[in-house]
Structures are given as structure tokens and as C-alpha cells.
Amino acid sequence: MTLPQGYWIRPSEPDDAPSLSGITLASIRQLGLRHYSQEQVAAWAGRHPSSQRFIDRAVSGATILVAVTKAPAPVACTLVEIDGEGAAHFDMLYCHRQHTRQGIADALLAAAEDHARAKGAPRIYTEASELARAVFERSGYALRNRRDFTIEHQGSAVAIHNYPMEKRFN
């Protein structure tokens, strides 16, 4: 997948964590409303409290890739990790709303898949939001089902859903 001119993908750096947290929260809060209620968006955003989450995930072995422009601050990010069975788990795919619909998510997804293949993963899987589902479908991920669950938020169980999807590399 080719990135639009002026963008490139690189591994994240520790100093990226505040930008990654900002991209994640802004994406959830602004783009999430296209498919989820305000209550669902608030509960989802509540699961991403700070930039420390990105630092902790990187320290635990996750690979975080970012898309950047001439300004070195990231405009999109993804996180992929190898699970205990050797499969790759694609955990995050977030893009700043000013940089959506330009192929950046597709390019990040392809880079994460390349990383997973290089690590010997036989497959990659995710739990795609309603927002990201189309990106994964375009890239050949098989939809397994719709997963309905709840997120505890401000003393309530908020119903929400996502889509377990996977792609085999064989």
C-alpha cells in the first residue's frame, strides 16, 4: 500500500506517546460518533486514559507504528503484538480526522501485516470497531461475527460492539 505524498511510516518513539494518546482520544470522540452513541463513545474513550498506556505497551513488546508528515508529530498509529500462540494481534488503528480517507489506515495496516509476517505469525487478528471494519475488509480480513459486550463507565454498563476479524498469511 502506497502512502499519499508527504507521509511516511516509522516506528514510534517514546516522545510520541502524548501525540498517540491525543490521536486515539480525538479519533474515538470525533469519528466514533459516526457509528456509536455519545454514551458508547464516552465509555470507549474512558478505556484510553493517558499516554502511559502506549509506553507500557511498547515496554511489554508491542510494536507501535506511526504515520507522520513533514511535521514530525504522528497523525495516525497502529499497535501490533505477537500473542502467546505466535499469532499477531492488531490492537489499535487510529487516525487524526484531518488525515482520514487518504489511504493512511490502509498503509499502516499493510506495514503491521509485514511486521507480523517477518515475526513468523501465521495469521493476524483484530477486534475492529464499526469505524475500522471497512479498512480490514478491504485488506482481506474475514469477519467472524459481531461481538456485543459492555464497558463499565461511570457506574454503568454501556453496551457496545465490535467485530472479531482475521487474516491468514498462508
PDB file of C-alpha atoms in Angstrom:
ATOM      1  CA  MET A   1       0.000   0.000   0.000  1.00  0.00           C
ATOM      2  CA  THR A   2       1.390   3.354  -1.005  1.00  0.00           C
ATOM      3  CA  LEU A   3       1.108   6.321   1.314  1.00  0.00           C
ATOM      4  CA  PRO A   4      -0.025   9.683  -0.017  1.00  0.00           C
ATOM      5  CA  GLN A   5       2.827  12.015  -0.891  1.00  0.00           C
ATOM      6  CA  GLY A   6       4.252  13.756   2.153  1.00  0.00           C
ATOM      7  CA  TYR A   7       3.546  10.896   4.603  1.00  0.00           C
ATOM      8  CA  TRP A   8       5.748   8.087   5.806  1.00  0.00           C
ATOM      9  CA  ILE A   9       5.590   5.312   8.398  1.00  0.00           C
ATOM     10  CA  ARG A  10       8.136   4.821  11.140  1.00  0.00           C
ATOM     11  CA  PRO A  11       8.339   3.002  14.476  1.00  0.00           C
ATOM     12  CA  SER A  12       7.056   5.051  17.363  1.00  0.00           C
ATOM     13  CA  GLU A  13       9.443   6.746  19.745  1.00  0.00           C
ATOM     14  CA  PRO A  14       8.893   7.311  23.477  1.00  0.00           C
ATOM     15  CA  ASP A  15       8.267  11.030  22.879  1.00  0.00           C
ATOM     16  CA  ASP A  16       5.337  10.120  20.590  1.00  0.00           C
ATOM     17  CA  ALA A  17       3.180   8.840  23.465  1.00  0.00           C
ATOM     18  CA  PRO A  18       1.320  12.136  24.159  1.00  0.00           C
ATOM     19  CA  SER A  19       0.564  12.582  20.440  1.00  0.00           C
ATOM     20  CA  LEU A  20      -0.612   8.969  20.151  1.00  0.00           C
ATOM     21  CA  SER A  21      -2.901   9.394  23.131  1.00  0.00           C
ATOM     22  CA  GLY A  22      -4.287  12.598  21.611  1.00  0.00           C
ATOM     23  CA  ILE A  23      -4.884  10.959  18.217  1.00  0.00           C
ATOM     24  CA  THR A  24      -6.594   7.992  19.845  1.00  0.00           C
ATOM     25  CA  LEU A  25      -8.924  10.058  22.013  1.00  0.00           C
ATOM     26  CA  ALA A  26      -9.745  12.554  19.258  1.00  0.00           C
ATOM     27  CA  SER A  27     -10.459   9.769  16.799  1.00  0.00           C
ATOM     28  CA  ILE A  28     -12.751   7.974  19.219  1.00  0.00           C
ATOM     29  CA  ARG A  29     -14.549  11.145  20.301  1.00  0.00           C
ATOM     30  CA  GLN A  30     -14.916  12.731  16.859  1.00  0.00           C
ATOM     31  CA  LEU A  31     -15.095   9.855  14.392  1.00  0.00           C
ATOM     32  CA  GLY A  32     -16.730   7.401  16.776  1.00  0.00           C
ATOM     33  CA  LEU A  33     -19.961   9.380  16.708  1.00  0.00           C
ATOM     34  CA  ARG A  34     -20.469   8.271  13.094  1.00  0.00           C
ATOM     35  CA  HIS A  35     -21.403   4.791  14.321  1.00  0.00           C
ATOM     36  CA  TYR A  36     -21.767   4.867  18.092  1.00  0.00           C
ATOM     37  CA  SER A  37     -23.860   6.845  20.579  1.00  0.00           C
ATOM     38  CA  GLN A  38     -22.398   9.598  22.762  1.00  0.00           C
ATOM     39  CA  GLU A  39     -22.578   7.254  25.763  1.00  0.00           C
ATOM     40  CA  GLN A  40     -20.745   4.491  23.880  1.00  0.00           C
ATOM     41  CA  VAL A  41     -18.071   6.924  22.691  1.00  0.00           C
ATOM     42  CA  ALA A  42     -17.533   8.233  26.229  1.00  0.00           C
ATOM     43  CA  ALA A  43     -17.159   4.677  27.576  1.00  0.00           C
ATOM     44  CA  TRP A  44     -14.781   3.710  24.755  1.00  0.00           C
ATOM     45  CA  ALA A  45     -12.656   6.834  25.266  1.00  0.00           C
ATOM     46  CA  GLY A  46     -12.580   6.125  29.001  1.00  0.00           C
ATOM     47  CA  ARG A  47     -10.560   2.974  28.279  1.00  0.00           C
ATOM     48  CA  HIS A  48      -7.710   5.119  26.882  1.00  0.00           C
ATOM     49  CA  PRO A  49      -6.851   7.356  29.820  1.00  0.00           C
ATOM     50  CA  SER A  50      -3.315   8.545  29.103  1.00  0.00           C
ATOM     51  CA  SER A  51      -0.152   8.391  27.082  1.00  0.00           C
ATOM     52  CA  GLN A  52       1.306   5.982  29.644  1.00  0.00           C
ATOM     53  CA  ARG A  53      -0.707   3.212  28.019  1.00  0.00           C
ATOM     54  CA  PHE A  54       1.406   3.491  24.863  1.00  0.00           C
ATOM     55  CA  ILE A  55       4.636   3.484  26.843  1.00  0.00           C
ATOM     56  CA  ASP A  56       3.536   0.427  28.819  1.00  0.00           C
ATOM     57  CA  ARG A  57       2.517  -1.459  25.674  1.00  0.00           C
ATOM     58  CA  ALA A  58       5.833  -0.703  23.948  1.00  0.00           C
ATOM     59  CA  VAL A  59       7.769  -1.848  27.025  1.00  0.00           C
ATOM     60  CA  SER A  60       5.754  -5.090  27.052  1.00  0.00           C
ATOM     61  CA  GLY A  61       6.891  -5.861  23.492  1.00  0.00           C
ATOM     62  CA  ALA A  62       4.161  -4.407  21.298  1.00  0.00           C
ATOM     63  CA  THR A  63       5.193  -2.739  18.069  1.00  0.00           C
ATOM     64  CA  ILE A  64       3.690   0.689  17.516  1.00  0.00           C
ATOM     65  CA  LEU A  65       3.910   2.168  14.042  1.00  0.00           C
ATOM     66  CA  VAL A  66       3.063   5.773  13.268  1.00  0.00           C
ATOM     67  CA  ALA A  67       2.319   7.745  10.133  1.00  0.00           C
ATOM     68  CA  VAL A  68       3.902  11.183  10.088  1.00  0.00           C
ATOM     69  CA  THR A  69       4.127  14.184   7.780  1.00  0.00           C
ATOM     70  CA  LYS A  70       6.792  16.877   7.439  1.00  0.00           C
ATOM     71  CA  ALA A  71       5.881  17.941  10.951  1.00  0.00           C
ATOM     72  CA  PRO A  72       7.342  15.004  12.863  1.00  0.00           C
ATOM     73  CA  ALA A  73       4.329  14.537  15.127  1.00  0.00           C
ATOM     74  CA  PRO A  74       2.291  11.404  14.307  1.00  0.00           C
ATOM     75  CA  VAL A  75      -1.051  11.752  12.520  1.00  0.00           C
ATOM     76  CA  ALA A  76      -2.031   8.061  12.770  1.00  0.00           C
ATOM     77  CA  CYS A  77      -0.932   4.988  14.687  1.00  0.00           C
ATOM     78  CA  THR A  78      -1.291   1.275  14.953  1.00  0.00           C
ATOM     79  CA  LEU A  79      -0.240  -1.303  17.506  1.00  0.00           C
ATOM     80  CA  VAL A  80       0.515  -4.961  16.771  1.00  0.00           C
ATOM     81  CA  GLU A  81       1.753  -7.635  19.156  1.00  0.00           C
ATOM     82  CA  ILE A  82       2.541 -11.333  18.935  1.00  0.00           C
ATOM     83  CA  ASP A  83       0.328 -13.377  21.245  1.00  0.00           C
ATOM     84  CA  GLY A  84       1.259 -16.480  23.239  1.00  0.00           C
ATOM     85  CA  GLU A  85       0.375 -18.756  20.310  1.00  0.00           C
ATOM     86  CA  GLY A  86       2.545 -16.924  17.786  1.00  0.00           C
ATOM     87  CA  ALA A  87      -0.327 -15.147  16.044  1.00  0.00           C
ATOM     88  CA  ALA A  88      -0.301 -11.395  15.594  1.00  0.00           C
ATOM     89  CA  HIS A  89      -2.922  -9.300  17.349  1.00  0.00           C
ATOM     90  CA  PHE A  90      -3.721  -5.986  15.700  1.00  0.00           C
ATOM     91  CA  ASP A  91      -4.896  -3.897  18.629  1.00  0.00           C
ATOM     92  CA  MET A  92      -5.177  -0.273  17.531  1.00  0.00           C
ATOM     93  CA  LEU A  93      -5.678   1.689  14.349  1.00  0.00           C
ATOM     94  CA  TYR A  94      -6.373   5.376  14.866  1.00  0.00           C
ATOM     95  CA  CYS A  95      -6.052   8.335  12.530  1.00  0.00           C
ATOM     96  CA  HIS A  96      -6.455  12.050  13.179  1.00  0.00           C
ATOM     97  CA  ARG A  97      -9.674  13.150  11.490  1.00  0.00           C
ATOM     98  CA  GLN A  98      -7.861  15.663   9.265  1.00  0.00           C
ATOM     99  CA  HIS A  99      -5.884  12.783   7.786  1.00  0.00           C
ATOM    100  CA  THR A 100      -8.654  10.228   7.181  1.00  0.00           C
ATOM    101  CA  ARG A 101      -9.788   8.870   3.810  1.00  0.00           C
ATOM    102  CA  GLN A 102      -6.338   9.244   2.268  1.00  0.00           C
ATOM    103  CA  GLY A 103      -5.134   5.640   2.487  1.00  0.00           C
ATOM    104  CA  ILE A 104      -3.120   6.120   5.663  1.00  0.00           C
ATOM    105  CA  ALA A 105      -5.002   3.459   7.643  1.00  0.00           C
ATOM    106  CA  ASP A 106      -4.590   1.002   4.755  1.00  0.00           C
ATOM    107  CA  ALA A 107      -0.843   1.705   4.633  1.00  0.00           C
ATOM    108  CA  LEU A 108      -0.456   1.286   8.397  1.00  0.00           C
ATOM    109  CA  LEU A 109      -2.382  -1.967   8.236  1.00  0.00           C
ATOM    110  CA  ALA A 110      -0.099  -3.250   5.449  1.00  0.00           C
ATOM    111  CA  ALA A 111       3.004  -2.249   7.451  1.00  0.00           C
ATOM    112  CA  ALA A 112       1.671  -4.066  10.535  1.00  0.00           C
ATOM    113  CA  GLU A 113       0.993  -7.163   8.427  1.00  0.00           C
ATOM    114  CA  ASP A 114       4.541  -7.033   7.024  1.00  0.00           C
ATOM    115  CA  HIS A 115       5.841  -6.842  10.587  1.00  0.00           C
ATOM    116  CA  ALA A 116       3.711  -9.834  11.644  1.00  0.00           C
ATOM    117  CA  ARG A 117       4.901 -11.900   8.672  1.00  0.00           C
ATOM    118  CA  ALA A 118       8.518 -11.030   9.472  1.00  0.00           C
ATOM    119  CA  LYS A 119       7.927 -12.325  13.003  1.00  0.00           C
ATOM    120  CA  GLY A 120       6.616 -15.631  11.549  1.00  0.00           C
ATOM    121  CA  ALA A 121       2.977 -15.160  12.550  1.00  0.00           C
ATOM    122  CA  PRO A 122       0.667 -17.494  10.595  1.00  0.00           C
ATOM    123  CA  ARG A 123      -2.268 -15.114  10.988  1.00  0.00           C
ATOM    124  CA  ILE A 124      -3.254 -11.700  12.269  1.00  0.00           C
ATOM    125  CA  TYR A 125      -6.492 -10.920  14.051  1.00  0.00           C
ATOM    126  CA  THR A 126      -8.305  -7.916  15.468  1.00  0.00           C
ATOM    127  CA  GLU A 127     -11.471  -6.707  17.110  1.00  0.00           C
ATOM    128  CA  ALA A 128     -12.487  -3.997  14.643  1.00  0.00           C
ATOM    129  CA  SER A 129     -14.767  -1.149  15.576  1.00  0.00           C
ATOM    130  CA  GLU A 130     -17.620  -0.187  13.313  1.00  0.00           C
ATOM    131  CA  LEU A 131     -15.286   2.565  12.065  1.00  0.00           C
ATOM    132  CA  ALA A 132     -12.356   0.285  11.189  1.00  0.00           C
ATOM    133  CA  ARG A 133     -14.308  -2.679   9.862  1.00  0.00           C
ATOM    134  CA  ALA A 134     -14.238  -1.436   6.236  1.00  0.00           C
ATOM    135  CA  VAL A 135     -10.450  -0.953   6.332  1.00  0.00           C
ATOM    136  CA  PHE A 136      -9.963  -4.560   7.417  1.00  0.00           C
ATOM    137  CA  GLU A 137     -12.497  -5.897   4.923  1.00  0.00           C
ATOM    138  CA  ARG A 138     -10.699  -4.091   2.064  1.00  0.00           C
ATOM    139  CA  SER A 139      -7.497  -5.780   3.169  1.00  0.00           C
ATOM    140  CA  GLY A 140      -8.988  -9.269   3.048  1.00  0.00           C
ATOM    141  CA  TYR A 141      -9.824  -9.886   6.690  1.00  0.00           C
ATOM    142  CA  ALA A 142     -12.591 -12.425   7.281  1.00  0.00           C
ATOM    143  CA  LEU A 143     -15.425 -11.316   9.537  1.00  0.00           C
ATOM    144  CA  ARG A 144     -16.085 -13.935  12.210  1.00  0.00           C
ATOM    145  CA  ASN A 145     -19.088 -12.395  13.953  1.00  0.00           C
ATOM    146  CA  ARG A 146     -20.399  -9.325  15.742  1.00  0.00           C
ATOM    147  CA  ARG A 147     -19.333  -9.207  19.382  1.00  0.00           C
ATOM    148  CA  ASP A 148     -21.695  -7.415  21.744  1.00  0.00           C
ATOM    149  CA  PHE A 149     -20.289  -6.562  25.173  1.00  0.00           C
ATOM    150  CA  THR A 150     -20.380  -3.866  27.834  1.00  0.00           C
ATOM    151  CA  ILE A 151     -17.860  -1.350  29.109  1.00  0.00           C
ATOM    152  CA  GLU A 152     -18.111  -0.152  32.691  1.00  0.00           C
ATOM    153  CA  HIS A 153     -18.257   3.628  32.642  1.00  0.00           C
ATOM    154  CA  GLN A 154     -19.261   5.993  35.438  1.00  0.00           C
ATOM    155  CA  GLY A 155     -21.107   3.292  37.333  1.00  0.00           C
ATOM    156  CA  SER A 156     -22.999   1.931  34.325  1.00  0.00           C
ATOM    157  CA  ALA A 157     -22.507  -0.965  31.954  1.00  0.00           C
ATOM    158  CA  VAL A 158     -22.549   0.595  28.477  1.00  0.00           C
ATOM    159  CA  ALA A 159     -23.482  -1.776  25.638  1.00  0.00           C
ATOM    160  CA  ILE A 160     -21.204  -1.568  22.590  1.00  0.00           C
ATOM    161  CA  HIS A 161     -19.996  -3.876  19.819  1.00  0.00           C
ATOM    162  CA  ASN A 162     -17.075  -4.711  17.578  1.00  0.00           C
ATOM    163  CA  TYR A 163     -16.133  -7.348  15.008  1.00  0.00           C
ATOM    164  CA  PRO A 164     -13.582 -10.114  15.503  1.00  0.00           C
ATOM    165  CA  MET A 165     -11.787 -10.455  12.150  1.00  0.00           C
ATOM    166  CA  GLU A 166      -8.733 -12.321  10.953  1.00  0.00           C
ATOM    167  CA  LYS A 167      -6.424 -12.820   8.018  1.00  0.00           C
ATOM    168  CA  ARG A 168      -4.290 -15.903   7.407  1.00  0.00           C
ATOM    169  CA  PHE A 169      -0.930 -15.488   5.766  1.00  0.00           C
ATOM    170  CA  ASN A 170      -0.605 -18.979   4.210  1.00  0.00           C
TER     171      ASN A 170
END
